Short mmCIF file of C-alpha atoms in Angstrom, two decimals:
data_model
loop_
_atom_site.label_atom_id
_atom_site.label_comp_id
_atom_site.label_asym_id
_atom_site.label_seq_id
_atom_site.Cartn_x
_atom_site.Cartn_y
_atom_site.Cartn_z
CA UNK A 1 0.00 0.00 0.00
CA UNK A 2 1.58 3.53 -0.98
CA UNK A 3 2.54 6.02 2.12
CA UNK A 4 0.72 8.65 3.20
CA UNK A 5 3.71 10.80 1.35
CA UNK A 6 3.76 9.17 -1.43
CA UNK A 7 -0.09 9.57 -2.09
CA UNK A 8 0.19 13.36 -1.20
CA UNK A 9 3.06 13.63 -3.62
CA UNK A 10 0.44 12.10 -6.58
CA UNK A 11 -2.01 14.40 -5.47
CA UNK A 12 0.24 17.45 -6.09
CA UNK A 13 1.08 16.58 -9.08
CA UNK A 14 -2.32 15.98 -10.63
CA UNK A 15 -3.33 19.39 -9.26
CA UNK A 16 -0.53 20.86 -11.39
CA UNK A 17 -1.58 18.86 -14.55
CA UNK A 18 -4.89 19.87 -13.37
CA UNK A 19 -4.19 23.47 -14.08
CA UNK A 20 -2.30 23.20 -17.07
CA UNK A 21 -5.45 21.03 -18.81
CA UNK A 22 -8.03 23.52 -17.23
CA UNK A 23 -6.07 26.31 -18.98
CA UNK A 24 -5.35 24.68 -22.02
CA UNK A 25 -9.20 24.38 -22.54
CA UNK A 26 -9.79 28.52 -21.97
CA UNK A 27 -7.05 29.09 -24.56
CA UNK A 28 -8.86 26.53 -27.38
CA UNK A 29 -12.09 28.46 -26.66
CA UNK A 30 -10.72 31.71 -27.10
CA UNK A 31 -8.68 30.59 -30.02
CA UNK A 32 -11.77 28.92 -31.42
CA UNK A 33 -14.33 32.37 -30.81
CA UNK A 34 -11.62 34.25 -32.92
CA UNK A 35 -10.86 32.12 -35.65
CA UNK A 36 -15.01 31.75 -36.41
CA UNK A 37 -15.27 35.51 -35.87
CA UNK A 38 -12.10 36.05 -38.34
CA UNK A 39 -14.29 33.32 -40.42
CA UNK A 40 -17.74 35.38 -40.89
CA UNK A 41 -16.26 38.69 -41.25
CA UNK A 42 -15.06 37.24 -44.55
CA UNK A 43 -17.77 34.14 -45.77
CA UNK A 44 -20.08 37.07 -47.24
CA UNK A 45 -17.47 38.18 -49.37
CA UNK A 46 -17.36 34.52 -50.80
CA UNK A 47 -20.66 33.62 -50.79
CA UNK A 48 -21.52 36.79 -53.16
CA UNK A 49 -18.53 35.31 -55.47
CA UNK A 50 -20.30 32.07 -55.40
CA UNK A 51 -23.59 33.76 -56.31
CA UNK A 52 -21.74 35.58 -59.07
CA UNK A 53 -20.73 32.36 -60.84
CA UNK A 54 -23.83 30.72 -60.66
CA UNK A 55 -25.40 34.02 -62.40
CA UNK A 56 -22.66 33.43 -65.39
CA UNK A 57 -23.64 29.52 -66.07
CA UNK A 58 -27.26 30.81 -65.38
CA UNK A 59 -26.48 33.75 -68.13
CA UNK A 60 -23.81 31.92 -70.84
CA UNK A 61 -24.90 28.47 -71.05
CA UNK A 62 -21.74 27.76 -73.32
CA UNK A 63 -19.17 29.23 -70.22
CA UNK A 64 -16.44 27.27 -70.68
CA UNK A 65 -13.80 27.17 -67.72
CA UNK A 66 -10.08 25.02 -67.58
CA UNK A 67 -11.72 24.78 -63.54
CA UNK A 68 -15.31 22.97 -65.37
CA UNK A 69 -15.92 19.79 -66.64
CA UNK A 70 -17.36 19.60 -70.06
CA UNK A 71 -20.83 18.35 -69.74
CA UNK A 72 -19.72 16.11 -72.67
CA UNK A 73 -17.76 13.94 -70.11
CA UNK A 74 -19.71 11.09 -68.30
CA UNK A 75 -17.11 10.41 -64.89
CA UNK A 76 -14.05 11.92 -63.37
CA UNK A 77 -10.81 12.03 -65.17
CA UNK A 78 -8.12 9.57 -63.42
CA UNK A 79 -4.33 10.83 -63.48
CA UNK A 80 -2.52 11.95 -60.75
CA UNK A 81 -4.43 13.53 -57.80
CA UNK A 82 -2.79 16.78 -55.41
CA UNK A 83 -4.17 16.49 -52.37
CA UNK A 84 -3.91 19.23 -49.41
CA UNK A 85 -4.03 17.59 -46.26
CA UNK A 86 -4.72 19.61 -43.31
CA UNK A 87 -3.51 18.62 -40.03
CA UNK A 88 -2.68 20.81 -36.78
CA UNK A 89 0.82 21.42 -35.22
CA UNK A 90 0.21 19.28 -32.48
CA UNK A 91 -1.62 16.48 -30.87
CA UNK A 92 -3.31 16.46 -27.49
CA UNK A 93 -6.81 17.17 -29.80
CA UNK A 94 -8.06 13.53 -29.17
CA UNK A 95 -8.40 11.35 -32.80
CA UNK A 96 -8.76 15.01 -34.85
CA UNK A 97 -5.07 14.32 -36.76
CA UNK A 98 -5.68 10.65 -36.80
CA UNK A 99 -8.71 11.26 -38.63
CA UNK A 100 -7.74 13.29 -41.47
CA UNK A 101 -4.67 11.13 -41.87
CA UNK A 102 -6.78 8.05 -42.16
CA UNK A 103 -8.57 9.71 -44.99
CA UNK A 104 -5.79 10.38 -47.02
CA UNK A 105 -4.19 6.69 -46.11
CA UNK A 106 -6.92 5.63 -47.90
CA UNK A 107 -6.68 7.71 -50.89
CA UNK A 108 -3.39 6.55 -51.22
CA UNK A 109 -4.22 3.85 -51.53
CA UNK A 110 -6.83 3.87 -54.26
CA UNK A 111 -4.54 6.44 -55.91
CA UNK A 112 -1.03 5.32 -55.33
CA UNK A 113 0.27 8.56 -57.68
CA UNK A 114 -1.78 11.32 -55.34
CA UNK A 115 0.56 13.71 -54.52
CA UNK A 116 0.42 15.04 -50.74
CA UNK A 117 0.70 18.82 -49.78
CA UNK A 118 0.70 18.69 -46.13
CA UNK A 119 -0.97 21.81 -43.55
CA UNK A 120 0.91 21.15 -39.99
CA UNK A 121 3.37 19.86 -38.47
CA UNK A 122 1.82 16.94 -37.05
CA UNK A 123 0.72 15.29 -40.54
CA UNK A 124 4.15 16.15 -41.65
CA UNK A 125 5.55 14.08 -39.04
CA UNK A 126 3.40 11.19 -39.83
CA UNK A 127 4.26 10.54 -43.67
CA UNK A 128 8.21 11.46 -43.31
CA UNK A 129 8.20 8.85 -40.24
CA UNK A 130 6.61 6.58 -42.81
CA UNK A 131 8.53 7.55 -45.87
CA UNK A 132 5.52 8.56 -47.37
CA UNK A 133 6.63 11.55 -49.93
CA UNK A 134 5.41 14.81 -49.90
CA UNK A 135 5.92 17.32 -51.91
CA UNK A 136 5.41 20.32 -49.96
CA UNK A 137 4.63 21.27 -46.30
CA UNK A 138 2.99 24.49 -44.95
CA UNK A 139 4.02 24.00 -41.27
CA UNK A 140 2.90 28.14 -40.80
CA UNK A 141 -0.81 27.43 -41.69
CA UNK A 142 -2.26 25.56 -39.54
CA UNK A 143 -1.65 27.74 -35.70
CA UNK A 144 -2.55 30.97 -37.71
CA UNK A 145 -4.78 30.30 -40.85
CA UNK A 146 -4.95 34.17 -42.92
CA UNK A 147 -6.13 34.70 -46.19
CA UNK A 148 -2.83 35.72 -47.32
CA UNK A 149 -1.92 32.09 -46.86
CA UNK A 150 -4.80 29.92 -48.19
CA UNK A 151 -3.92 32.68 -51.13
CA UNK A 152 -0.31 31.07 -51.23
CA UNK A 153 -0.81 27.54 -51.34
CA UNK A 154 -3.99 28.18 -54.02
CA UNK A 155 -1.50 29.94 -56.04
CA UNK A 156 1.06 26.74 -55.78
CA UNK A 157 -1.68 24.17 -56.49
CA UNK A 158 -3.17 25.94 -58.86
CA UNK A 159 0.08 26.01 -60.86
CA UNK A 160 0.51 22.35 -60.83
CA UNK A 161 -3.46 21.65 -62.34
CA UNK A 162 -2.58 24.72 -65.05
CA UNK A 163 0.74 23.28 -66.15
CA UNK A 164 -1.16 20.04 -66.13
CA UNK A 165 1.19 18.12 -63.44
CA UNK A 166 -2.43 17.13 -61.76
CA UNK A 167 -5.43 16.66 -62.81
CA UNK A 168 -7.83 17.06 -59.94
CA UNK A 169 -6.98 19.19 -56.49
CA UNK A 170 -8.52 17.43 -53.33
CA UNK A 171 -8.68 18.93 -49.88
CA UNK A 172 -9.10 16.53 -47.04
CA UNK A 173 -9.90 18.94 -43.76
CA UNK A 174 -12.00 18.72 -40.43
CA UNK A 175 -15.55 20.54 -39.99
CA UNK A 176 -17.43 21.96 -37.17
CA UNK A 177 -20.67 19.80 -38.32
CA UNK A 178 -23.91 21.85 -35.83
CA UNK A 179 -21.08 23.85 -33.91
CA UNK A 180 -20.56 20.77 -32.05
CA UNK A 181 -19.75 17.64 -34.23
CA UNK A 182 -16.40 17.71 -35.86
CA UNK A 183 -16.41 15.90 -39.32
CA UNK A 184 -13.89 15.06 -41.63
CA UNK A 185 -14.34 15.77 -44.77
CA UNK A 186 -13.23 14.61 -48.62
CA UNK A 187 -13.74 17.31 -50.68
CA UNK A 188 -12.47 17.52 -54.93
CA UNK A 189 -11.78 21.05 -55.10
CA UNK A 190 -11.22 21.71 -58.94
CA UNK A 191 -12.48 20.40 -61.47
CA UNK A 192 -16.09 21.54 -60.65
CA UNK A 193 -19.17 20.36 -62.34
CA UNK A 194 -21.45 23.32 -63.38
CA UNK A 195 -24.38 21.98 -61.90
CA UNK A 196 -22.64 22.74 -58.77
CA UNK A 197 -23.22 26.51 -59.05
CA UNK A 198 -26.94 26.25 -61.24
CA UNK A 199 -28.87 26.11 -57.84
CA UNK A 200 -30.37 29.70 -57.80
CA UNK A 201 -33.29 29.38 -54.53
CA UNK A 202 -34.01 32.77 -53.79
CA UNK A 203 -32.09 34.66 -56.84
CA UNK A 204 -32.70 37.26 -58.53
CA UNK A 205 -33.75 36.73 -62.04
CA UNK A 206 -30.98 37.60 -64.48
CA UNK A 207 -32.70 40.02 -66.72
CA UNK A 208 -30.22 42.03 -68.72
CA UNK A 209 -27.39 39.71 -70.50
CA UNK A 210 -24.06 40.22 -69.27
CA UNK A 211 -21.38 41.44 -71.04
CA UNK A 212 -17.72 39.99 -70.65
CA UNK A 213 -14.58 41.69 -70.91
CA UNK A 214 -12.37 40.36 -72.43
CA UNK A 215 -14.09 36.49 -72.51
CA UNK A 216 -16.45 34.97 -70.74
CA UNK A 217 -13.62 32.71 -69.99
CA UNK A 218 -11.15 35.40 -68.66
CA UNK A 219 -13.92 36.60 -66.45
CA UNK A 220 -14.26 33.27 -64.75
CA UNK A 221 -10.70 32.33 -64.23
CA UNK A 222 -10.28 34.92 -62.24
CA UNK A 223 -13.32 34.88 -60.36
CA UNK A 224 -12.62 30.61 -59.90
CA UNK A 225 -8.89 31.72 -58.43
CA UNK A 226 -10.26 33.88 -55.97
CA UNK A 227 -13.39 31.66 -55.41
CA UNK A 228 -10.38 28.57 -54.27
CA UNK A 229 -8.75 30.77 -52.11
CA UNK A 230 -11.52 31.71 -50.34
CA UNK A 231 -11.99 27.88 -49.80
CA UNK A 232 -9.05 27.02 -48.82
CA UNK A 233 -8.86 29.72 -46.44
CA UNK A 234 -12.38 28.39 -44.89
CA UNK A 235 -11.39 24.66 -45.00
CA UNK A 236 -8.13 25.93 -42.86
CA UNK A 237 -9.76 28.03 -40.52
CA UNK A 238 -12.97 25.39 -40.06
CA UNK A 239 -9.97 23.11 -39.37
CA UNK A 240 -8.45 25.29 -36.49
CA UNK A 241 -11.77 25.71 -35.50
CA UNK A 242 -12.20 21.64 -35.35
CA UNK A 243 -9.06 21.18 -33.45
CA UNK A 244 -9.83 23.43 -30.61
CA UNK A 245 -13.08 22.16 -30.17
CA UNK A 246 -10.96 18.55 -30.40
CA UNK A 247 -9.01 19.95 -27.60
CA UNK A 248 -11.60 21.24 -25.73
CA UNK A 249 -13.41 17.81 -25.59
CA UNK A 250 -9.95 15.85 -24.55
CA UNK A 251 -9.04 18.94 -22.00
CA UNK A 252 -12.48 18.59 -20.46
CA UNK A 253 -12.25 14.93 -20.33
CA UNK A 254 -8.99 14.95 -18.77
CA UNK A 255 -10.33 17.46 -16.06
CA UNK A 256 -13.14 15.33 -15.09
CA UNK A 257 -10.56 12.72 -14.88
CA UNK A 258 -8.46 14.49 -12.78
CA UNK A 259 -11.40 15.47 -10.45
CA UNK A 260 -12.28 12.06 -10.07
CA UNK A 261 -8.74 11.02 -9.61
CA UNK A 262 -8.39 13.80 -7.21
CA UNK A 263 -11.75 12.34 -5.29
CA UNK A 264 -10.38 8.79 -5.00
CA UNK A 265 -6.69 10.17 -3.63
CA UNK A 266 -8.15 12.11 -1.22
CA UNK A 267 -10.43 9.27 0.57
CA UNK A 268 -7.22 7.36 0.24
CA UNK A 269 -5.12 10.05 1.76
CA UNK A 270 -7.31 10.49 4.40
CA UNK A 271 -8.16 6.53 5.31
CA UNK A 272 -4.23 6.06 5.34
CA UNK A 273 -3.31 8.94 7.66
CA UNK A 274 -6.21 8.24 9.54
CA UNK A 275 -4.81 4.59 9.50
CA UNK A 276 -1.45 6.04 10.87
CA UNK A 277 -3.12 8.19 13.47
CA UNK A 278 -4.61 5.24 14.87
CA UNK A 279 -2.07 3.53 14.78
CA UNK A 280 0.38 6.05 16.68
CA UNK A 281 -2.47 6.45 19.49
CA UNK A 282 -2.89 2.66 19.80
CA UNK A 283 1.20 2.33 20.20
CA UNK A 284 1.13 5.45 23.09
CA UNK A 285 -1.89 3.77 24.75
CA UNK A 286 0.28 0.19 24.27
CA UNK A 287 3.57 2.13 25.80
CA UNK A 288 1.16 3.54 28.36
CA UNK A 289 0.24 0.99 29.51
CA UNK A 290 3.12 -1.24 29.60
CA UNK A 291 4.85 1.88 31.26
CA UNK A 292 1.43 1.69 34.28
CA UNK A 293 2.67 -2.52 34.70
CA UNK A 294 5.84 -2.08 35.01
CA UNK A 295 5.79 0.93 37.86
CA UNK A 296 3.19 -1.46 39.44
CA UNK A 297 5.73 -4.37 39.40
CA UNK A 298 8.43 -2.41 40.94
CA UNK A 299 5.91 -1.25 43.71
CA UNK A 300 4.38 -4.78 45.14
CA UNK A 301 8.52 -5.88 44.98
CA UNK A 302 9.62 -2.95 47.37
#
């Protein structure tokens, strides 16, 4: 059975892991209220870009994009895939890493020539300890998502699907599903199919044709760049997002833990001091009494 020391020594020390848990949970909720406040102050600017190309197919039924599928092809073009993988800097965020990473283990495998660009340091851990390649790593991303980064790496992918080293862009990222749920998520970036912007619910009718300068096609390559990067800036910051509430879960978990813990030590604590107490009394009462015989003995012998 441990000392009365030694269980006062354990309880100490989960206090102080107690602490650092309780506080690491404050910080992923504050992190977490900025990043989603960061997060709308920008989704309207996308969402009216979104609405903007849907007006254009809607307008132009012939819009032709490199960023579209012809409606003349039937499935998915195979080739080799780029996929961004975002992970977060660190662990301590429960199965949040191990779930992304499981989703692109098993693209690699159905696509042995998918070609990984890694978000954070932890999934860039992962594949080097494995020797899985990858061809670039945005370690900076993942703590601090800005728009001036998602613009970055949809500049660098979007340079391998123009010079035609890919053929489709994939983003594999975690999602705050209800503001509670976190999801992970498979998503093919570019090529799109057109249907996906020809929902118009609660439009306005497009009245007066639209006139393009220089090409229709010019219009929407720019509007599809800036349309990605806006993406990829809300799949990284719904990421962050994800792994603080991943952290919050596992930091709250580990505080009820502790508190339990903490619960148990304490009725041990106090059942083995109170053990020792009783113990020291019973030996003074023994020595006591011993002490009372012995001056007796000496007494009847004088």
């Amino acid at each position: 059975m441990a000392t009365a020391k030694e269980i006062r020594d354990h309880i100490v020390s989960i206090k102080k892991t107690h602490k650092i848990t309780k506080a690491m949970y404050l910080i992923s909720s504050a992190k977490m209220s900025r990043a989603k406040a960061d997060l709308d102050r920008t989704r309207p600017y996308f969402n009216a870009l979104q609405a903007e190309i849907k007006r254009i197919f809607r307008t132009v039924e012939d819009a032709d994009s490199p960023y579209i599928y012809p409606d003349v092809l039937p499935t998915h073009p195979n080739g080799v895939f780029a996929c961004l993988v975002i992970t977060a800097d660190k662990g301590l965020a429960g199965s949040y890493n191990l779930n992304v990473i499981r989703e692109a283990e098993a693209l690699l495998a159905e696509h042995p020539a998918t070609r990984l660009f890694v978000v954070g340091d932890y999934g860039r851990r992962y594949f080097m300890q494995r020797s899985i390649p990858i061809e670039t790593d945005f370690r900076y991303s993942a703590k601090n998502p800005t728009m001036e980064k998602a613009r970055e790496i949809c500049n660098l992918l979007l340079s391998e699907f123009n010079a035609g080293a890919v053929s489709k862009i994939i983003v594999i990222y975690t999602d705050v599903k209800n503001g509670l749920e976190i999801e992970t998520r498979n998503v093919r970036l570019i090529p799109f199919h057109k249907d996906y912007f020809r929902t118009h619910e609660n439009e306005k009718t497009v009245t007066v044709p639209f006139e393009f300068m220089p090409s229709v096609s010019a219009v929407l390559e720019s509007i599809m760049q800036s349309y990605i990067s806006g993406y990829i800036y809300s799949a990284l910051v719904d990421s962050f997002c994800s792994e603080q509430q991943a952290r919050m879960t596992a930091m709250d978990g580990a505080n009820r833990n502790a508190e339990k813990l903490l619960g148990e030590l304490s009725a041990q604590y106090n059942r083995v001091r109170q053990s020792a107490i009783t113990m020291s009394i019973t030996e003074v009462s023994a020595g006591a009494k011993a002490q009372k015989q012995n001056s007796g003995g000496k007494r009847e012998k004088q």
